[in-house]
Amino acid sequence: MSDEDGIDFAIIELLFFAYRDFTSDPDQILADYGFGRAHHRVLHFVNRRPGLTVAELLDVLKITKQSLARVLKQLIDTDHVVQLQGPRDRRQRELYPTAKGRALALALARPQSRRIHAALGDSGITERTLVERFLEAMVNPELRAQIDVGSAEMSGKSHGEH
Amino acid sequence: MSDEDGIDFAIIELLFFAYRDFTSDPDQILADYGFGRAHHRVLHFVNRRPGLTVAELLDVLKITKQSLARVLKQLIDTDHVVQLQGPRDRRQRELYPTAKGRALALALARPQSRRIHAALGDSGITERTLVERFLEAMVNPELRAQIDVGSAEMSGKSHGEH
DNA sequence: GAAATTACGTCAATAGTACTGACATAATCT
DNA sequence: AGATTATGTCAGTACTATTGACGTAATTTC
């Protein structure tokens, strides 16, 4: 099956194309705000895990503190994200989205979600867990803890990790 | 189902994590060559579609001529890719991988292919076409022509588009 | 209480990948 | 001959990322 040398070029290439177009939707919206893909990622995770600390965010994004700094500062200056002093440890800054930030995060996620639903429909996949299981299995095992698939619960605050 | 506001945050996030780790394998190898992800993409498509022209490559990668220039020049200078004058139209430069280029492309694809096969196995998906169909459906319809899933045929030259 | 560590912020310098705009050359088409 | 096309290249800029160094405040350790 697949290609020469037993390499799965087909899926490798499909992942490239799928991700290229998957990110193209929010990229266009972000341009209006003068934001880039980095802002999107930060905003997404601050929305998904409200109250996470700077260190946790760095760990999820796998970038350095200096790289995050500019992007986070812009999001704070434009009133999309706020920092609150950590309750237990006052050195920590807990990050929360503002209403404005939640609205933007939602606007960015909407076209992506539509694309996913359309793709599930077009491909005739009725069991969405199939795709979820495959994608999760693509993630490095040590890092699966970062995933917060908790579709059901998880209304903020306590998200087990760490 | 899924999350608040009917947005499929779960799969959105899984795509981010899956792609992040999917690209991490070749990134480490590329670092040894002083290459980046851009070199990988060029090398990949030159290998997959030997003889494609510069214009076709730009179309697939969705980048500008100027952006491609530096990367392509480096690959040519390091003897990974060669340019041959187009037979029909001598203005065109057909791009071909050298043996060295093919070897590198293969080395980069190997860990990615292993990850994919492992993920298919771990997730208990026996029908690989399920994943292929989903990913293909994620691509913009107008751009699906770029996909060359033809695992069987397609030995170069004529690839329909344009 | 003093010292070490931790969490975060920031300054400076650099790199990789991308962009727009402009211009040059050679080949092909009209 | 003139227009168009395919490619290459120069200049300038932007965004995202990097490493290294230093500062500050809070917490932990001794």
XYZ file of C-alpha atoms (C1' of nucleotides) in Angstrom:
384
model
C 0.000 0.000 0.000
C 0.872 3.664 0.098
C 3.963 4.830 -1.715
C 7.482 3.842 -2.560
C 9.820 2.863 0.252
C 6.859 2.125 2.468
C 6.545 5.788 3.378
C 3.085 7.151 3.864
C 3.482 10.181 1.652
C -0.245 10.428 1.076
C -1.211 11.218 4.667
C 1.929 13.287 5.211
C 0.879 15.514 2.351
C -2.762 15.569 3.356
C -1.802 16.792 6.800
C 0.127 19.635 5.213
C -2.750 20.688 2.983
C -5.365 20.239 5.678
C -3.450 22.312 8.189
C -2.589 24.967 5.628
C -6.240 25.583 4.857
C -7.381 25.030 8.428
C -5.278 27.984 9.576
C -6.167 30.159 6.597
C -9.622 30.982 7.955
C -8.560 32.667 11.203
C -5.488 34.179 9.543
C -7.715 36.440 7.497
C -9.656 37.641 10.509
C -6.483 38.187 12.509
C -5.078 40.432 9.794
C -7.828 42.971 10.526
C -6.603 43.242 14.081
C -2.944 43.386 13.187
C -2.533 40.072 14.914
C -0.788 36.930 13.736
C -1.073 33.245 14.337
C 0.840 33.573 17.597
C -1.877 35.805 19.046
C -4.458 33.256 18.021
C -2.718 30.447 19.844
C -2.343 32.446 23.041
C -5.926 33.642 22.922
C -7.184 30.147 22.260
C -5.482 28.584 25.249
C -6.287 31.446 27.608
C -9.912 30.899 26.636
C -9.789 27.176 26.975
C -7.928 27.150 30.270
C -8.855 30.405 31.995
C -6.545 31.092 34.897
C -3.549 29.292 33.506
C -0.196 30.807 34.374
C 2.474 32.170 32.075
C 4.680 29.162 32.728
C 1.895 26.733 31.853
C 1.189 28.617 28.656
C 4.836 28.474 27.639
C 4.764 24.765 28.247
C 1.763 24.210 26.020
C 2.923 26.438 23.196
C 6.520 25.212 23.395
C 7.962 28.651 22.862
C 10.205 30.825 25.003
C 9.249 33.476 27.499
C 10.686 36.192 25.278
C 8.660 35.064 22.300
C 5.477 35.073 24.312
C 6.171 38.461 25.874
C 5.422 40.686 22.899
C 2.349 38.768 21.841
C 0.890 38.598 25.324
C 1.601 42.283 25.933
C -0.315 43.220 22.806
C -3.273 41.095 23.833
C -3.274 42.732 27.258
C -2.873 46.245 25.851
C -5.784 45.686 23.479
C -7.938 44.432 26.326
C -8.308 40.857 25.126
C -6.568 39.265 28.078
C -6.094 40.264 31.702
C -3.544 39.167 34.244
C -4.509 38.554 37.836
C -2.127 37.905 40.631
C -2.143 34.278 41.618
C -4.094 33.635 44.804
C -1.846 30.971 46.300
C 1.419 32.272 44.842
C 1.458 35.993 44.235
C 4.418 35.703 41.881
C 2.231 33.944 39.375
C 0.067 35.772 36.859
C -3.148 33.984 36.067
C -4.368 34.758 32.578
C -8.035 35.297 31.816
C -9.837 36.369 28.672
C -11.970 39.503 28.755
C -15.404 39.537 27.139
C -13.705 41.090 24.113
C -11.113 38.338 24.133
C -13.727 35.615 24.354
C -15.606 37.171 21.466
C -12.510 37.208 19.277
C -11.535 33.679 20.229
C -15.009 32.556 19.290
C -14.943 34.430 15.991
C -11.652 32.737 15.137
C -12.846 29.295 16.133
C -16.149 29.492 14.294
C -14.875 29.028 10.714
C -12.519 26.313 11.871
C -15.327 24.484 13.587
C -17.500 24.826 10.509
C -14.727 23.384 8.385
C -14.340 20.436 10.722
C -18.039 19.680 10.793
C -18.270 19.950 7.030
C -15.286 17.638 6.658
C -16.790 15.090 9.007
C -19.980 15.209 6.984
C -18.345 15.139 3.562
C -16.142 12.232 4.473
C -19.104 10.314 5.814
C -17.560 9.851 9.242
C -20.337 9.454 11.740
C -18.067 8.602 14.634
C -16.181 11.758 15.455
C -14.236 9.867 18.089
C -12.389 8.122 15.266
C -10.807 11.377 14.176
C -10.236 12.455 17.763
C -8.524 9.207 18.620
C -6.291 9.398 15.560
C -5.242 12.985 16.210
C -4.629 12.294 19.873
C -2.475 9.336 18.968
C -0.389 11.629 16.770
C 0.644 13.658 19.814
C 3.776 12.721 21.732
C 2.710 10.450 24.593
C 4.499 12.542 27.240
C 2.541 15.561 26.102
C -0.936 14.088 25.967
C -1.519 15.410 29.471
C -1.701 18.872 27.892
C -4.789 17.872 25.999
C -8.003 18.887 27.566
C -10.420 16.806 25.573
C -12.859 17.041 28.459
C -15.757 17.869 26.162
C -18.269 17.230 28.900
C -17.039 18.890 32.074
C -14.407 21.522 32.768
C -16.132 24.812 33.331
C -13.020 26.662 34.354
C -10.710 26.579 37.340
C -9.640 23.067 38.111
C -8.092 21.377 35.134
C -6.205 18.548 36.625
C -2.836 18.955 34.947
C 0.191 19.811 37.037
C -22.411 18.254 21.586
C -18.763 19.115 22.139
C -18.125 22.432 23.791
C -19.842 25.665 24.614
C -21.331 27.685 21.799
C -21.382 24.618 19.596
C -17.740 25.155 18.673
C -15.636 22.072 18.179
C -12.775 23.165 20.390
C -11.690 19.587 20.970
C -10.722 18.819 17.382
C -9.417 22.355 16.821
C -7.008 21.834 19.669
C -6.128 18.296 18.680
C -5.163 19.499 15.214
C -2.830 22.026 16.789
C -1.140 19.464 19.026
C -1.001 16.797 16.335
C 0.582 19.125 13.807
C 2.971 20.578 16.363
C 4.400 17.168 17.154
C 4.108 15.906 13.583
C 6.493 18.628 12.425
C 8.821 18.270 15.398
C 10.402 15.078 14.051
C 11.795 16.499 10.803
C 12.565 19.838 12.446
C 15.268 18.196 14.520
C 16.876 16.576 11.507
C 16.685 19.776 9.488
C 18.522 21.675 12.200
C 21.626 19.574 11.479
C 21.616 20.820 7.905
C 20.913 24.427 8.794
C 17.586 24.057 7.072
C 14.135 25.024 8.243
C 10.613 23.915 7.656
C 10.482 25.828 4.386
C 13.281 23.705 2.950
C 11.404 20.598 3.969
C 8.268 21.622 2.140
C 10.134 22.435 -1.049
C 12.120 19.236 -0.925
C 9.018 17.202 -0.252
C 7.105 18.481 -3.251
C 10.067 18.345 -5.599
C 10.377 14.708 -4.630
C 6.724 13.971 -4.957
C 6.276 15.755 -8.265
C 9.640 15.588 -9.985
C 9.792 17.994 -12.887
C 7.346 20.495 -11.495
C 8.048 24.104 -12.374
C 8.739 27.013 -10.086
C 5.294 28.472 -10.747
C 3.593 25.212 -9.860
C 5.586 24.984 -6.664
C 4.608 28.506 -5.680
C 1.006 27.582 -6.263
C 1.148 24.547 -4.044
C 3.053 26.209 -1.215
C 1.024 29.413 -1.413
C 4.053 31.610 -0.899
C 5.641 34.292 -3.052
C 8.450 33.958 -5.534
C 10.745 36.003 -3.320
C 10.117 33.779 -0.347
C 10.855 30.676 -2.332
C 13.998 32.119 -3.887
C 16.292 31.905 -0.893
C 15.172 28.462 0.144
C 15.354 27.011 -3.334
C 18.772 28.553 -3.941
C 20.127 26.919 -0.809
C 18.763 23.537 -1.834
C 20.345 23.904 -5.257
C 23.664 25.114 -3.850
C 23.808 22.178 -1.484
C 23.095 19.767 -4.309
C 19.696 18.582 -3.121
C 17.734 19.891 -6.073
C 18.611 20.567 -9.698
C 16.950 22.788 -12.249
C 16.592 21.684 -15.826
C 15.407 23.840 -18.650
C 11.874 22.948 -19.636
C 11.719 20.885 -22.826
C 8.621 22.461 -24.337
C 9.117 25.930 -22.894
C 12.714 26.863 -22.290
C 11.725 29.655 -19.941
C 10.551 27.137 -17.408
C 12.817 25.479 -14.901
C 11.819 21.955 -14.073
C 12.844 20.952 -10.580
C 14.227 17.525 -9.807
C 15.677 16.022 -6.659
C 19.225 14.683 -6.719
C 20.042 11.352 -5.100
C 21.161 13.370 -2.092
C 17.878 15.262 -2.116
C 15.842 12.089 -2.321
C 17.782 10.622 0.574
C 17.109 13.653 2.754
C 13.446 13.777 1.792
C 13.148 10.145 2.746
C 14.960 10.648 6.040
C 12.565 13.463 6.885
C 9.483 11.508 5.903
C 10.427 8.362 7.770
C 9.698 9.497 11.333
C 6.512 11.179 10.165
C 5.369 8.023 8.461
C 6.189 6.000 11.561
C 4.169 8.388 13.678
C 1.201 8.084 11.339
C 1.298 4.304 11.287
C 1.625 4.173 15.052
C -1.303 6.553 15.415
C -3.455 4.500 13.089
C -2.614 1.430 15.109
C -3.033 3.028 18.536
C -6.370 4.521 17.617
C -7.577 1.188 16.314
C -8.391 2.568 12.871
C -8.169 -0.243 10.392
C -9.514 1.763 7.494
C -6.857 4.296 6.640
C -9.148 5.767 4.025
C -11.250 7.198 6.841
C -8.440 9.466 7.902
C -7.529 10.253 4.317
C -11.074 11.197 3.468
C -11.390 13.421 6.513
C -8.134 15.248 5.839
C -8.942 15.690 2.187
C -12.328 17.116 3.097
C -10.560 19.664 5.282
C -8.829 21.120 2.226
C -10.472 23.961 0.303
C -12.469 22.387 -2.534
C -10.845 24.598 -5.197
C -7.453 23.370 -4.074
C -8.102 19.661 -3.928
C -6.683 19.383 -7.440
C -3.275 20.008 -5.870
C -3.558 16.805 -3.938
C -1.874 13.935 -5.576
C -3.263 11.083 -3.573
C -2.671 8.895 -6.596
C -0.740 6.307 -4.638
C -0.932 4.009 -7.617
C -0.348 6.006 -10.789
C 1.281 9.363 -11.509
C 4.880 8.841 -12.496
C 5.709 12.464 -13.085
C 4.942 14.964 -15.832
C 1.239 15.353 -16.347
C -0.521 16.286 -13.169
C -3.770 17.651 -14.414
C -3.915 21.049 -12.785
C -3.779 24.151 -14.924
C 16.440 36.752 59.099
C 19.664 35.876 55.203
C 20.337 33.269 51.071
C 18.673 30.639 47.332
C 15.158 29.704 44.230
C 11.127 30.654 41.495
C 7.860 33.370 38.407
C 7.755 36.820 35.672
C 9.208 40.932 32.893
C 12.382 43.204 29.877
C 16.424 44.695 27.056
C 19.449 43.566 23.241
C 20.893 41.064 19.409
C 19.953 37.654 15.921
C 17.600 34.294 12.653
C 14.045 32.220 9.667
C 10.177 32.853 7.022
C 7.271 35.522 5.070
C 5.646 39.920 2.671
C 5.315 44.075 -1.204
C 7.267 46.557 -4.883
C 10.369 47.138 -8.541
C 13.212 45.842 -12.177
C 15.910 42.642 -15.480
C 16.291 38.846 -18.779
C 15.147 35.461 -21.824
C 11.656 32.987 -24.327
C 7.290 32.623 -26.290
C 3.094 34.360 -28.284
C 0.375 37.701 -31.070
C 8.156 44.244 -33.448
C 5.676 44.352 -29.288
C 3.272 42.159 -25.517
C 3.183 38.606 -22.377
C 5.094 34.926 -19.560
C 8.510 32.446 -16.476
C 11.973 33.177 -13.750
C 15.509 35.642 -11.026
C 16.985 39.277 -8.067
C 17.428 43.627 -5.294
C 15.733 46.465 -1.522
C 13.003 47.162 2.340
C 9.921 45.505 5.867
C 7.234 42.519 9.277
C 6.285 38.708 12.257
C 7.587 34.987 14.928
C 10.880 32.898 16.951
C 15.543 32.284 19.158
C 19.603 32.924 23.092
C 21.648 35.515 26.687
C 21.584 38.677 30.359
C 19.643 41.234 33.967
C 16.025 42.986 37.358
C 12.228 42.490 40.705
C 9.200 40.543 43.709
C 7.616 36.500 46.195
C 8.426 32.149 48.139
C 11.153 28.596 50.074
C 15.112 26.855 52.521
C 18.478 26.889 55.933
